[in-house]
Tab-separated table of N, CA and C in Angstrom:
chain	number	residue	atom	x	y	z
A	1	UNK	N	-5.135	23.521	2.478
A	1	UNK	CA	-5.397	23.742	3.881
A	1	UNK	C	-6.187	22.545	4.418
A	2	UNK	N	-5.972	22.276	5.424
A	2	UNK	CA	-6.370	20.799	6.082
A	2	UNK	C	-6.919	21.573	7.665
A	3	UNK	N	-8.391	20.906	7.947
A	3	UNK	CA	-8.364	21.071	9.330
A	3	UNK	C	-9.357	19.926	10.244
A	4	UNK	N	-8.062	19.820	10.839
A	4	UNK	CA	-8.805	18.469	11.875
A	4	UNK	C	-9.302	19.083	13.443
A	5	UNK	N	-10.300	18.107	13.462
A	5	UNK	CA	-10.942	18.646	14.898
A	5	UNK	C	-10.179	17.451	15.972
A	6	UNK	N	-10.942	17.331	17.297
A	6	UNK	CA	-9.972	17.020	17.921
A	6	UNK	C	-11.135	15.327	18.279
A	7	UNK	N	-10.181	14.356	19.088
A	7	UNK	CA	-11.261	13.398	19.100
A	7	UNK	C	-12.678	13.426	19.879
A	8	UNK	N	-13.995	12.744	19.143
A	8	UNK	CA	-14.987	13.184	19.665
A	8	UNK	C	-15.759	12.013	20.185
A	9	UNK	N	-17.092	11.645	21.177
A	9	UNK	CA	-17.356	10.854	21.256
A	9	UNK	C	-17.150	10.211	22.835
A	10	UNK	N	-17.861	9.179	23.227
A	10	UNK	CA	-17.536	8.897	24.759
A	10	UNK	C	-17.503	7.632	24.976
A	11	UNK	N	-17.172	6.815	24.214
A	11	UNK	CA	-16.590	5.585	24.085
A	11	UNK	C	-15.513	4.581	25.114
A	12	UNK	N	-16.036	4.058	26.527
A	12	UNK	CA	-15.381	3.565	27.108
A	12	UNK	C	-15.288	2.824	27.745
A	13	UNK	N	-14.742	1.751	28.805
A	13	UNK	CA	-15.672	0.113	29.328
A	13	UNK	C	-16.420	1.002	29.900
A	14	UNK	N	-17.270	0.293	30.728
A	14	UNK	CA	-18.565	0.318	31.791
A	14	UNK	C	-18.271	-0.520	32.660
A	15	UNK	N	-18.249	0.298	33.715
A	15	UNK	CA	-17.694	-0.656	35.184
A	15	UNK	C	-18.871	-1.839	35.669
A	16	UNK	N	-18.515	-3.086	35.744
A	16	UNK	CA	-19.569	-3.907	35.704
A	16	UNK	C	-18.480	-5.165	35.977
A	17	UNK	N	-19.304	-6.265	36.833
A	17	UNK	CA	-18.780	-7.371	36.878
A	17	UNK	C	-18.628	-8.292	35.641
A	18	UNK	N	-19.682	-7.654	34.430
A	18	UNK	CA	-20.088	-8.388	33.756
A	18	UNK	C	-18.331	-8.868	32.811
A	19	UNK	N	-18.651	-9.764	32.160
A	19	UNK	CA	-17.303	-10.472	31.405
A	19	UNK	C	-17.182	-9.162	29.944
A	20	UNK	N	-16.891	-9.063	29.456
A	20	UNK	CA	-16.384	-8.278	28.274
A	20	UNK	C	-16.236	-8.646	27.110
A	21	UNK	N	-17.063	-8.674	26.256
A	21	UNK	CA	-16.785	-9.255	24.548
A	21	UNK	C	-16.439	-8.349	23.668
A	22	UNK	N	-15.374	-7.656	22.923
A	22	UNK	CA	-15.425	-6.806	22.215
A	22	UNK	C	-15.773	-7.589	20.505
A	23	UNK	N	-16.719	-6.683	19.651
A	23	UNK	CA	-16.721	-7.183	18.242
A	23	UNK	C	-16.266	-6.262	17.400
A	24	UNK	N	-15.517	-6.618	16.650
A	24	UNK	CA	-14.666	-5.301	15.664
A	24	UNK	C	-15.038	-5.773	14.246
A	25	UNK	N	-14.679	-5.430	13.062
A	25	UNK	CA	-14.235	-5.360	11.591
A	25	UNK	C	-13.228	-4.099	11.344
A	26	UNK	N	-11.995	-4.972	10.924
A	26	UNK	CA	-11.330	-3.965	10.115
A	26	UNK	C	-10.298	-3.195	11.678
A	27	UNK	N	-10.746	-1.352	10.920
A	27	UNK	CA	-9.970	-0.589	12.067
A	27	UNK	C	-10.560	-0.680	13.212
A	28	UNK	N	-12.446	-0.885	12.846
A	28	UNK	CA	-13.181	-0.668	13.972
A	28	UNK	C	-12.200	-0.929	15.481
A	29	UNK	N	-11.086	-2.160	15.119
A	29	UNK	CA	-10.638	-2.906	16.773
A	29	UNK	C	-10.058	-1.332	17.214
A	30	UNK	N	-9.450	-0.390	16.565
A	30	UNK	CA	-8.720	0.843	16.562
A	30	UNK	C	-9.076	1.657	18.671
A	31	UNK	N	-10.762	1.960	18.628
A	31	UNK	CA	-10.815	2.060	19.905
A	31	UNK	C	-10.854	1.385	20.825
A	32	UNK	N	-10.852	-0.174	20.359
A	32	UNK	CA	-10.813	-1.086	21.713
A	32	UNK	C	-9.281	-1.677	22.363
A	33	UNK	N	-8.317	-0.965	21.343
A	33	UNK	CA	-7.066	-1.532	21.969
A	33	UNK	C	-6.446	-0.968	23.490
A	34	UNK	N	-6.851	0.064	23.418
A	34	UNK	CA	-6.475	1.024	24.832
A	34	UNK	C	-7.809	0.303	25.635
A	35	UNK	N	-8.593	0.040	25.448
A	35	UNK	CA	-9.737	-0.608	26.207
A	35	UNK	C	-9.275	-1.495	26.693
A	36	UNK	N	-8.772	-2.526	25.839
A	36	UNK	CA	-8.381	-4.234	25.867
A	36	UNK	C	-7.332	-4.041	26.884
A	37	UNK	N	-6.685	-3.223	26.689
A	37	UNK	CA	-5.051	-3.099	27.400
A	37	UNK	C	-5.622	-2.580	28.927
A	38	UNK	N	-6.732	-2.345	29.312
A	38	UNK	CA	-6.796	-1.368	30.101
A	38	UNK	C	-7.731	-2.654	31.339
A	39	UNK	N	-7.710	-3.606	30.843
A	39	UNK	CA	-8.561	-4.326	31.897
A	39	UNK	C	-7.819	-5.954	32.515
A	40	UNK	N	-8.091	-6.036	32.959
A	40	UNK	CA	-7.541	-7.099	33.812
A	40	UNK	C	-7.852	-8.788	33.847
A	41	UNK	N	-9.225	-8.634	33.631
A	41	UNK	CA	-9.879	-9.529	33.749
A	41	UNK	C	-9.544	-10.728	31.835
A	42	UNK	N	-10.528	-11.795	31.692
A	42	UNK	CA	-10.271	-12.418	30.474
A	42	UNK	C	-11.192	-11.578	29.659
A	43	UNK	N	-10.633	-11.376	28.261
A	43	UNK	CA	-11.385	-10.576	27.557
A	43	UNK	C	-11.646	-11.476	26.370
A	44	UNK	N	-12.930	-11.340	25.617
A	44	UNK	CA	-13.004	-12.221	24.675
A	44	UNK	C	-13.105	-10.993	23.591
A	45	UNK	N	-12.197	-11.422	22.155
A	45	UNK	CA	-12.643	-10.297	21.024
A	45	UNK	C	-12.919	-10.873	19.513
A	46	UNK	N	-13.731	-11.200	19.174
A	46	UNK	CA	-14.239	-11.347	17.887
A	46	UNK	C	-14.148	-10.389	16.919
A	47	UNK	N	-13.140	-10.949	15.777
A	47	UNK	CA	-12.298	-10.089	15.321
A	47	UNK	C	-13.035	-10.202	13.521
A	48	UNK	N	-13.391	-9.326	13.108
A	48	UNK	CA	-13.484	-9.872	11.878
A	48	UNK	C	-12.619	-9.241	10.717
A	49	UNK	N	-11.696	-9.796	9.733
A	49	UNK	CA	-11.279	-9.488	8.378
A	49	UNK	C	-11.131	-9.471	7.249
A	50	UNK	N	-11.011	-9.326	6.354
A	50	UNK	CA	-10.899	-10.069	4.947
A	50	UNK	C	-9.506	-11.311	4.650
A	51	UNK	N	-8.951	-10.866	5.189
A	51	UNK	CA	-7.477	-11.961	5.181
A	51	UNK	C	-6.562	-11.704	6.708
A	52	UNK	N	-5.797	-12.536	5.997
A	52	UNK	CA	-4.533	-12.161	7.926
A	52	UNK	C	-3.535	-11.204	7.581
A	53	UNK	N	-3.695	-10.502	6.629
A	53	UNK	CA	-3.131	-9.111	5.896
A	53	UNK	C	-3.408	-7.935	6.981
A	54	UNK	N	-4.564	-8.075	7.259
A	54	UNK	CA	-5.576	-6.936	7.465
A	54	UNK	C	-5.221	-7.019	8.910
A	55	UNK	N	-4.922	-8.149	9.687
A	55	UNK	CA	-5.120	-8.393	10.994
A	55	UNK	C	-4.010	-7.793	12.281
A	56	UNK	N	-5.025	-5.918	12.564
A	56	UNK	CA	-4.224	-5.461	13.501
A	56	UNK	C	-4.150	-6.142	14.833
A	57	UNK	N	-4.842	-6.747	15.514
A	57	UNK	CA	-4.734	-7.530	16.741
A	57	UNK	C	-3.564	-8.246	16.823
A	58	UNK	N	-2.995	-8.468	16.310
A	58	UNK	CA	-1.300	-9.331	16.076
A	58	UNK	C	-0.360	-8.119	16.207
A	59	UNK	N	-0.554	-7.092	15.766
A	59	UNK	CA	0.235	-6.101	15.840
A	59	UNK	C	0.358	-4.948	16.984
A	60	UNK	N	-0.898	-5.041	17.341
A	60	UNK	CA	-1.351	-4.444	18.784
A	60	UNK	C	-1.787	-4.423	19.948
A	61	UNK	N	-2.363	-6.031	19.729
A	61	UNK	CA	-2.731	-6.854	21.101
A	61	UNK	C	-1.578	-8.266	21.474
A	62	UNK	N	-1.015	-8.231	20.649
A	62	UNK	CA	-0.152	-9.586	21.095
A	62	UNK	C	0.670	-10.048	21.962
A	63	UNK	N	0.997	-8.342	23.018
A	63	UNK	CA	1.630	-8.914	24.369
A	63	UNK	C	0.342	-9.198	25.686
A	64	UNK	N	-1.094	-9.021	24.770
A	64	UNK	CA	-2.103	-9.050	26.171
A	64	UNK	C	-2.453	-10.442	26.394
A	65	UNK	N	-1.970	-11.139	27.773
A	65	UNK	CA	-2.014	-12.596	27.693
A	65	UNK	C	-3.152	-13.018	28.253
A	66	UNK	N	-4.393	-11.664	28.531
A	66	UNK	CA	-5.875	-12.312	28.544
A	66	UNK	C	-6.808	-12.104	27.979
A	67	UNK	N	-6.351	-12.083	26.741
A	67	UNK	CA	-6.984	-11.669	25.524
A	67	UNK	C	-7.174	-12.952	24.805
A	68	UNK	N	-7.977	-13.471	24.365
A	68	UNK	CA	-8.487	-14.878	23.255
A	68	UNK	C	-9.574	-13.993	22.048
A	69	UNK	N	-8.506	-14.272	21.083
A	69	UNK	CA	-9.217	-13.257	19.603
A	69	UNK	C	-9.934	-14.914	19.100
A	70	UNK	N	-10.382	-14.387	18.281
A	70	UNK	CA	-11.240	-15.451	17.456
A	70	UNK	C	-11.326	-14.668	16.167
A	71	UNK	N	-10.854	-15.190	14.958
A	71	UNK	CA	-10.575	-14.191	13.949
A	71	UNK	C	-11.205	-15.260	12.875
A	72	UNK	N	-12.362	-14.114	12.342
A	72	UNK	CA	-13.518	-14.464	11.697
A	72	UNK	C	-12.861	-13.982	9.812
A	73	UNK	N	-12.711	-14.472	9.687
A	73	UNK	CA	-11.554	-14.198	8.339
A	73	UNK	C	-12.676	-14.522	7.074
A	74	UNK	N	-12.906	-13.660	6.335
A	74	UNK	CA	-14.443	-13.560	4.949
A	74	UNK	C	-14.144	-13.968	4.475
A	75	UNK	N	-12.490	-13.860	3.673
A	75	UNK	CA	-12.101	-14.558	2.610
A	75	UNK	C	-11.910	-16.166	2.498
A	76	UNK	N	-13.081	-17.105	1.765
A	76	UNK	CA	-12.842	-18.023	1.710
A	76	UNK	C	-11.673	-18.787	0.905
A	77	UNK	N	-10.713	-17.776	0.456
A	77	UNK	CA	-9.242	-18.465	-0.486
A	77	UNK	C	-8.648	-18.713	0.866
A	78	UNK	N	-8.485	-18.013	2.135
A	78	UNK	CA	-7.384	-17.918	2.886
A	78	UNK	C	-7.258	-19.154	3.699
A	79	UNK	N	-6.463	-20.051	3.769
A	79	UNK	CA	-6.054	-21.300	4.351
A	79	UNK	C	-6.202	-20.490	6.227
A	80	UNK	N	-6.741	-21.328	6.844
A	80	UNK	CA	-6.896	-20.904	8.200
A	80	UNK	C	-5.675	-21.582	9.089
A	81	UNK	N	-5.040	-20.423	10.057
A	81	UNK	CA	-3.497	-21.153	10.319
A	81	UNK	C	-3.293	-21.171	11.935
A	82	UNK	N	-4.572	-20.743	12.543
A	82	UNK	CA	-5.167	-20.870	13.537
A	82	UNK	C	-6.261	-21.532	14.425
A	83	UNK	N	-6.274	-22.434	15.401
A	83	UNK	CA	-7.070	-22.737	15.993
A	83	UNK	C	-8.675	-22.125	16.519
A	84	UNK	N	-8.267	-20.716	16.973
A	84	UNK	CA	-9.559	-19.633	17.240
A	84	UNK	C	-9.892	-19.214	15.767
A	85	UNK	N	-9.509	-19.868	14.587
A	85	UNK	CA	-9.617	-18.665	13.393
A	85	UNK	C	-10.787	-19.337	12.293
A	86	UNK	N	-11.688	-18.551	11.457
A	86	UNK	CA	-12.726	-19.687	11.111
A	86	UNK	C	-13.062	-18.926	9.756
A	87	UNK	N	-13.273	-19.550	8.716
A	87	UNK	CA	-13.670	-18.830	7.648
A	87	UNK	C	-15.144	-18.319	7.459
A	88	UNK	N	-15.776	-17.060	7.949
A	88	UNK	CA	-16.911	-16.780	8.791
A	88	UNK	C	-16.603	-14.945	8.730
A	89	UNK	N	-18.180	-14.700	8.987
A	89	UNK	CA	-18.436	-13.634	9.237
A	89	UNK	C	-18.370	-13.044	10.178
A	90	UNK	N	-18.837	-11.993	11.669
A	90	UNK	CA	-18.318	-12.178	12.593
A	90	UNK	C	-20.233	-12.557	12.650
A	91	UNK	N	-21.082	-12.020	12.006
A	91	UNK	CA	-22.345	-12.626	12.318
A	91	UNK	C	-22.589	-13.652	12.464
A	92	UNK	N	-22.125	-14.318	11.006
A	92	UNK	CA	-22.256	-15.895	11.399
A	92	UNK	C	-21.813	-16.524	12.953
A	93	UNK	N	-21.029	-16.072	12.860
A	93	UNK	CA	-20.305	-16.810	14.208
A	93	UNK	C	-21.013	-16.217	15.637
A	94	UNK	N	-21.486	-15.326	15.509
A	94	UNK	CA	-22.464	-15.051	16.795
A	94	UNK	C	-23.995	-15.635	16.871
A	95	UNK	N	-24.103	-15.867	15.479
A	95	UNK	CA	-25.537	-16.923	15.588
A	95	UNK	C	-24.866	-18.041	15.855
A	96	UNK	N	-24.168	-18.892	15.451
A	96	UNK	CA	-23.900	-20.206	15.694
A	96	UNK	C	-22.846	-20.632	16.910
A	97	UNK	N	-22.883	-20.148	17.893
A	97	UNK	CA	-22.239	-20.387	18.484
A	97	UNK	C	-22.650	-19.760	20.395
A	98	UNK	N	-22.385	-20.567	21.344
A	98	UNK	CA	-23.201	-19.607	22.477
A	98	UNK	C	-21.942	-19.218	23.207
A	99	UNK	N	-22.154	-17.970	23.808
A	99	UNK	CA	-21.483	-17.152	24.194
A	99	UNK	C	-22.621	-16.868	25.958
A	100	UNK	N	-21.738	-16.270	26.746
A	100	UNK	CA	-22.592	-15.912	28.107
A	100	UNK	C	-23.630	-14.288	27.831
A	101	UNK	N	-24.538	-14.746	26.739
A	101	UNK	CA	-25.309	-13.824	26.360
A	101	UNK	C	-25.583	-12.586	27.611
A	102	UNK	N	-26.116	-13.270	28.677
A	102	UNK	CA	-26.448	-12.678	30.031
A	102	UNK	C	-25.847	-12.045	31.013
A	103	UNK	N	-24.440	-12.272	30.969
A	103	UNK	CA	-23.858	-11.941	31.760
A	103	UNK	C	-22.392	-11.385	30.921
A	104	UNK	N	-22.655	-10.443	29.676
A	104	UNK	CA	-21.649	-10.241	28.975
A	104	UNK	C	-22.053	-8.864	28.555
A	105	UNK	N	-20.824	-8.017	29.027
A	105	UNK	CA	-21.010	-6.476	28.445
A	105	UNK	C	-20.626	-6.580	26.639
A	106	UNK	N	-21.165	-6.256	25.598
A	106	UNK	CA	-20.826	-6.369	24.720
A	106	UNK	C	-20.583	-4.886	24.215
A	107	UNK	N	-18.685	-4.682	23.483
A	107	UNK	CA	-18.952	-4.029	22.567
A	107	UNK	C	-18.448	-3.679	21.225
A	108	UNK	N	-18.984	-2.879	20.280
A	108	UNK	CA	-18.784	-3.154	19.107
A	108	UNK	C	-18.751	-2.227	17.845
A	109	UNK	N	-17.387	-2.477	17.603
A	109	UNK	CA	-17.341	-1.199	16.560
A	109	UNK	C	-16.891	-1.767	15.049
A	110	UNK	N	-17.080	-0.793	13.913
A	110	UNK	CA	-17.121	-1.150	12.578
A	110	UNK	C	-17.567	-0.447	11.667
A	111	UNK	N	-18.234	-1.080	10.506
A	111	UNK	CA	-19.170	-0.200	10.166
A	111	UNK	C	-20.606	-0.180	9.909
A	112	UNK	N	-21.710	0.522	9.738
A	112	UNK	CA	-22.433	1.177	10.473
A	112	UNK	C	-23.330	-0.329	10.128
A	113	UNK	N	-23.677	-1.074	8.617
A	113	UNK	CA	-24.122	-2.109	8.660
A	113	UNK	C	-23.965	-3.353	9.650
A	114	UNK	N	-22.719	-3.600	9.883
A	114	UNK	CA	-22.162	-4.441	10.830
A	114	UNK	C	-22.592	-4.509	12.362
A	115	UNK	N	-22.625	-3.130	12.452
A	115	UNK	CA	-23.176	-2.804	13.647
A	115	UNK	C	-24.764	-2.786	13.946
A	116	UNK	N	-25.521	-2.540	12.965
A	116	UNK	CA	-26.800	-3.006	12.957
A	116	UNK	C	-27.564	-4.772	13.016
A	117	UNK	N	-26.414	-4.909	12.116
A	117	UNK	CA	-26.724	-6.975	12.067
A	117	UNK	C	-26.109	-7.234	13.547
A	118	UNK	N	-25.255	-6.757	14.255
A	118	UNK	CA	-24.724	-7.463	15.386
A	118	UNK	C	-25.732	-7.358	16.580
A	119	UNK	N	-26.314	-5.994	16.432
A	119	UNK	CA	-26.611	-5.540	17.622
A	119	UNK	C	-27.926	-6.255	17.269
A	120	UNK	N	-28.683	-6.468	16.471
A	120	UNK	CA	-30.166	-7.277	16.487
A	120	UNK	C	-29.698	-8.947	16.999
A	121	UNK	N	-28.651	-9.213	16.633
A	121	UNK	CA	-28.258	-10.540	16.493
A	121	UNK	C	-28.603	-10.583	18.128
A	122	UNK	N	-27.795	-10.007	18.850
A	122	UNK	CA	-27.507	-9.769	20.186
A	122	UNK	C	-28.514	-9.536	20.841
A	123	UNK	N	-29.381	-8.617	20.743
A	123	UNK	CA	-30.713	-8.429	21.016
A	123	UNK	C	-31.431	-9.873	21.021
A	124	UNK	N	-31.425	-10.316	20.009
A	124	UNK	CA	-32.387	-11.478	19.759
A	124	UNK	C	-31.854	-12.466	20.721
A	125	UNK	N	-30.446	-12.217	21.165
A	125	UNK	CA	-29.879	-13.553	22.444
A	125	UNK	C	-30.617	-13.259	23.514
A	126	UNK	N	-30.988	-11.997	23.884
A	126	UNK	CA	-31.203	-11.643	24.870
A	126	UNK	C	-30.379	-10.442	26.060
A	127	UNK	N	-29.386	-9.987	24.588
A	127	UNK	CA	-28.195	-9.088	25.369
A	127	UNK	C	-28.864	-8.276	25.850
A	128	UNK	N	-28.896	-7.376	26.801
A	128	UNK	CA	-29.278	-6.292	27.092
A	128	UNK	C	-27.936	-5.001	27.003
A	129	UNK	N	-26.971	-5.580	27.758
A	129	UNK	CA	-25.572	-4.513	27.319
A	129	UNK	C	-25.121	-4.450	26.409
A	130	UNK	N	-25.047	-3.491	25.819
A	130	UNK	CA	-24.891	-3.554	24.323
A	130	UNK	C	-24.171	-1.972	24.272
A	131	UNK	N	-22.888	-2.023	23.931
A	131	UNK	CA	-22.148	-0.730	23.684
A	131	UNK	C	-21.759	-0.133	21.686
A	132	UNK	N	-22.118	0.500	21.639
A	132	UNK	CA	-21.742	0.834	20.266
A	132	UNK	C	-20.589	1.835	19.853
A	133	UNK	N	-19.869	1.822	18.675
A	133	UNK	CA	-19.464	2.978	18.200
A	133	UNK	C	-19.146	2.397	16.784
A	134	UNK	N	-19.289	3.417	15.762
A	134	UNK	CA	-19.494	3.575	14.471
A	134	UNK	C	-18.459	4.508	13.759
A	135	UNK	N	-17.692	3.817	12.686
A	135	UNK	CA	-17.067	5.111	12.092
A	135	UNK	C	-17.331	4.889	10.361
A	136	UNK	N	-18.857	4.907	9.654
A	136	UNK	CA	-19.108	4.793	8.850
A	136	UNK	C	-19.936	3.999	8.019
């Protein structure tokens, strides 16, 4: 016997001029694709994976033409076959690199560690918007 509940949680943009960064690992990107699809404006998404195996954004974002992924790929065997693509964490790459800290809704799903290192990271820029969701 199997019993599933139904989806829970309130996970959704925030109406704001501000620009939009989504940060994922893994499925985490899972709730931001109906997000991504759902806005108009340029969206930036920092993608992180273990290889380009793993990489649903090709499979589910690839007709959105204002979408710019940046795919933070762990595995240092994997030859990088992309321009946005970097052999990197998605942390690393948010310390080293500047982004419109101030004027950027950030959000970010994964798991639950990931989401703790990001959101201090972010904090420490000076983010104040800061959206979360966690599945583990």
């Amino acid at each position: 016997e199997l019993e599933i509940s139904e989806p829970m949680g309130n996970y959704g943009i925030k109406v704001s001029e501000n620009n939009k960064i989504f940060i994922a690992t893994g499925s985490g990107l899972a709730p931001f694709i109906p997000m991504i699809k759902s806005l108009k404006e340029k969206i930036l998404l920092i993608y992180g994976i273990k290889n380009y195996d793993e990489d649903l954004s090709q499979i589910f974002l690839s007709e959105v033409s204002n979408l710019e992924v940046i795919r933070c790929i762990s595995d240092e065997n994997i030859k990088i076959t992309n321009l946005n693509d970097i052999n990197s964490r998605v942390t690393s790459y948010l310390k080293d690199n500047d982004l419109d800290w101030k004027n950027s809704d950030f959000y970010i799903c994964g798991r639950n560690e990931m989401i703790v290192q990001v959101s201090e990271i972010l904090e420490n820029k000076g983010v104040k918007n800061i959206y979360k969701e966690n599945y583990g």
